[in-house]
Amino acid sequence: MVCTLGFGWAEVDMQKPVPLAESLKISAEVMNKSLPTMIDSELRHDKVEAKGNTLVFKYTLVNFTQKEMSAEKLSELMEKDTKQGVCSDKDSLMMLEKGMTLIYEYSDKNGKPITQFTFDAEACGIESEMDKLKQILNLTKNK
């Protein structure tokens, strides 16, 4: 799979198309140059990792432990808004269509995992290029 990368999060200037996984690796490297950074008084964006066709955004709730902020409570507070942000961003949608997955991981102030949110094309109500290809292949097979 080949694509060019132009995230709203980090612009990566590419002279030629590169595989998605390589684009995400470059994007993670660019974003990590400005991390860690405090998002607000409660949340720190620590790092971004590229794992194949997945970008993992790692955050820390700097004032809470797992006992003080449960996965359910954090999901209630943040998942809907995070999904809306991802699924309304044209660059994110383009990359999800290419087969990218986004994971947002949240840990407590002691580094213990609280929860994560995962978004792919299906989560945003769009079809990935792979899904479209599978449909075409199935239609061809059934003829």
Tab-separated table of C-alpha atoms in Angstrom:
chain	number	residue	atom	x	y	z
A	1	MET	CA	0.000	0.000	0.000
A	2	VAL	CA	1.417	3.374	-0.988
A	3	CYS	CA	0.433	6.843	0.148
A	4	THR	CA	1.757	10.265	0.900
A	5	LEU	CA	1.477	11.691	4.387
A	6	GLY	CA	0.037	15.025	5.388
A	7	PHE	CA	-1.392	14.722	8.884
A	8	GLY	CA	-2.822	17.719	10.634
A	9	TRP	CA	-0.654	16.605	13.600
A	10	ALA	CA	2.677	16.666	11.791
A	11	GLU	CA	3.446	17.566	8.231
A	12	VAL	CA	5.924	15.251	6.583
A	13	ASP	CA	7.255	16.493	3.273
A	14	MET	CA	7.802	13.572	0.905
A	15	GLN	CA	9.136	13.784	-2.614
A	16	LYS	CA	7.687	10.419	-3.619
A	17	PRO	CA	5.015	8.034	-2.345
A	18	VAL	CA	6.157	5.681	0.408
A	19	PRO	CA	4.501	2.689	2.100
A	20	LEU	CA	2.004	3.533	4.839
A	21	ALA	CA	4.083	1.949	7.610
A	22	GLU	CA	7.135	3.995	6.598
A	23	SER	CA	5.042	7.178	6.433
A	24	LEU	CA	3.754	6.549	9.952
A	25	LYS	CA	7.268	5.858	11.242
A	26	ILE	CA	8.477	9.188	9.837
A	27	SER	CA	5.442	10.986	11.203
A	28	ALA	CA	6.012	9.521	14.692
A	29	GLU	CA	9.656	10.643	14.607
A	30	VAL	CA	8.611	14.176	13.664
A	31	MET	CA	5.922	14.363	16.347
A	32	ASN	CA	8.228	12.971	19.044
A	33	LYS	CA	10.618	15.894	18.561
A	34	SER	CA	8.112	18.126	20.371
A	35	LEU	CA	7.168	15.599	23.076
A	36	PRO	CA	6.569	15.222	25.936
A	37	THR	CA	4.275	18.207	26.271
A	38	MET	CA	1.468	19.130	28.631
A	39	ILE	CA	-1.927	19.278	26.909
A	40	ASP	CA	-3.483	20.882	29.979
A	41	SER	CA	-2.974	20.716	33.765
A	42	GLU	CA	-4.131	17.068	33.873
A	43	LEU	CA	-2.854	15.472	30.663
A	44	ARG	CA	0.648	15.027	29.232
A	45	HIS	CA	1.279	13.738	25.705
A	46	ASP	CA	4.360	11.568	26.184
A	47	LYS	CA	5.182	9.983	22.850
A	48	VAL	CA	3.996	8.529	19.562
A	49	GLU	CA	4.935	5.055	18.372
A	50	ALA	CA	4.549	3.646	14.888
A	51	LYS	CA	3.800	-0.083	14.835
A	52	GLY	CA	3.257	-1.200	11.267
A	53	ASN	CA	0.116	0.548	10.035
A	54	THR	CA	-0.758	1.764	13.546
A	55	LEU	CA	0.082	5.005	15.318
A	56	VAL	CA	-0.022	4.804	19.115
A	57	PHE	CA	-0.394	8.067	21.021
A	58	LYS	CA	0.701	7.692	24.654
A	59	TYR	CA	-0.700	9.999	27.324
A	60	THR	CA	-0.327	10.295	31.096
A	61	LEU	CA	-2.926	11.607	33.525
A	62	VAL	CA	-0.387	13.365	35.740
A	63	ASN	CA	-2.652	13.895	38.786
A	64	PHE	CA	-4.510	10.577	38.963
A	65	THR	CA	-3.941	6.938	39.862
A	66	GLN	CA	-5.907	4.014	38.406
A	67	LYS	CA	-8.046	3.998	41.548
A	68	GLU	CA	-8.887	7.677	41.152
A	69	MET	CA	-9.587	7.497	37.394
A	70	SER	CA	-11.140	4.248	36.207
A	71	ALA	CA	-11.188	3.130	32.601
A	72	GLU	CA	-14.969	3.610	32.572
A	73	LYS	CA	-14.751	7.167	33.879
A	74	LEU	CA	-11.971	8.109	31.444
A	75	SER	CA	-13.939	6.620	28.549
A	76	GLU	CA	-16.987	8.593	29.626
A	77	LEU	CA	-14.938	11.808	29.749
A	78	MET	CA	-12.818	11.463	26.610
A	79	GLU	CA	-13.683	8.699	24.147
A	80	LYS	CA	-16.578	10.433	22.373
A	81	ASP	CA	-14.656	13.688	21.866
A	82	THR	CA	-11.516	11.831	20.752
A	83	LYS	CA	-13.518	9.832	18.205
A	84	GLN	CA	-15.236	12.971	16.944
A	85	GLY	CA	-11.844	14.658	16.493
A	86	VAL	CA	-10.365	11.701	14.613
A	87	CYS	CA	-13.426	11.024	12.471
A	88	SER	CA	-13.911	14.656	11.453
A	89	ASP	CA	-10.299	15.353	10.481
A	90	LYS	CA	-9.856	15.001	6.705
A	91	ASP	CA	-6.189	13.941	6.982
A	92	SER	CA	-7.049	11.285	9.577
A	93	LEU	CA	-9.885	9.982	7.431
A	94	MET	CA	-7.624	9.771	4.393
A	95	MET	CA	-5.083	7.738	6.362
A	96	LEU	CA	-7.739	5.509	7.945
A	97	GLU	CA	-8.999	4.810	4.439
A	98	LYS	CA	-5.448	3.741	3.505
A	99	GLY	CA	-5.523	1.187	6.345
A	100	MET	CA	-4.106	3.089	9.313
A	101	THR	CA	-5.277	2.452	12.876
A	102	LEU	CA	-4.976	5.036	15.651
A	103	ILE	CA	-4.618	4.018	19.289
A	104	TYR	CA	-4.800	6.478	22.170
A	105	GLU	CA	-3.283	4.957	25.347
A	106	TYR	CA	-3.766	6.535	28.760
A	107	SER	CA	-1.705	5.766	31.866
A	108	ASP	CA	-1.912	7.045	35.417
A	109	LYS	CA	0.673	9.214	37.169
A	110	ASN	CA	2.584	6.059	38.161
A	111	GLY	CA	2.782	4.778	34.587
A	112	LYS	CA	0.124	2.104	35.064
A	113	PRO	CA	-2.213	1.651	32.075
A	114	ILE	CA	-5.779	2.894	32.501
A	115	THR	CA	-7.375	2.370	29.090
A	116	GLN	CA	-6.981	2.858	25.366
A	117	PHE	CA	-9.222	3.936	22.504
A	118	THR	CA	-8.752	2.400	19.053
A	119	PHE	CA	-9.987	3.947	15.822
A	120	ASP	CA	-9.890	2.519	12.317
A	121	ALA	CA	-11.908	3.116	9.155
A	122	GLU	CA	-14.848	1.094	10.460
A	123	ALA	CA	-14.950	3.080	13.733
A	124	CYS	CA	-15.388	6.248	11.670
A	125	GLY	CA	-18.011	4.721	9.384
A	126	ILE	CA	-15.867	4.623	6.248
A	127	GLU	CA	-14.500	1.790	4.146
A	128	SER	CA	-10.796	1.149	3.909
A	129	GLU	CA	-9.190	0.538	0.535
A	130	MET	CA	-8.649	-3.086	1.619
A	131	ASP	CA	-12.374	-3.494	2.334
A	132	LYS	CA	-13.191	-2.079	-1.099
A	133	LEU	CA	-10.699	-4.444	-2.728
A	134	LYS	CA	-12.199	-7.435	-0.887
A	135	GLN	CA	-15.666	-6.471	-2.132
A	136	ILE	CA	-14.411	-6.228	-5.705
A	137	LEU	CA	-12.675	-9.606	-5.433
A	138	ASN	CA	-15.798	-11.230	-3.961
A	139	LEU	CA	-17.956	-9.780	-6.740
A	140	THR	CA	-15.505	-11.102	-9.341
A	141	LYS	CA	-15.446	-14.557	-7.690
A	142	ASN	CA	-19.229	-14.802	-7.629
A	143	LYS	CA	-19.593	-14.144	-11.366
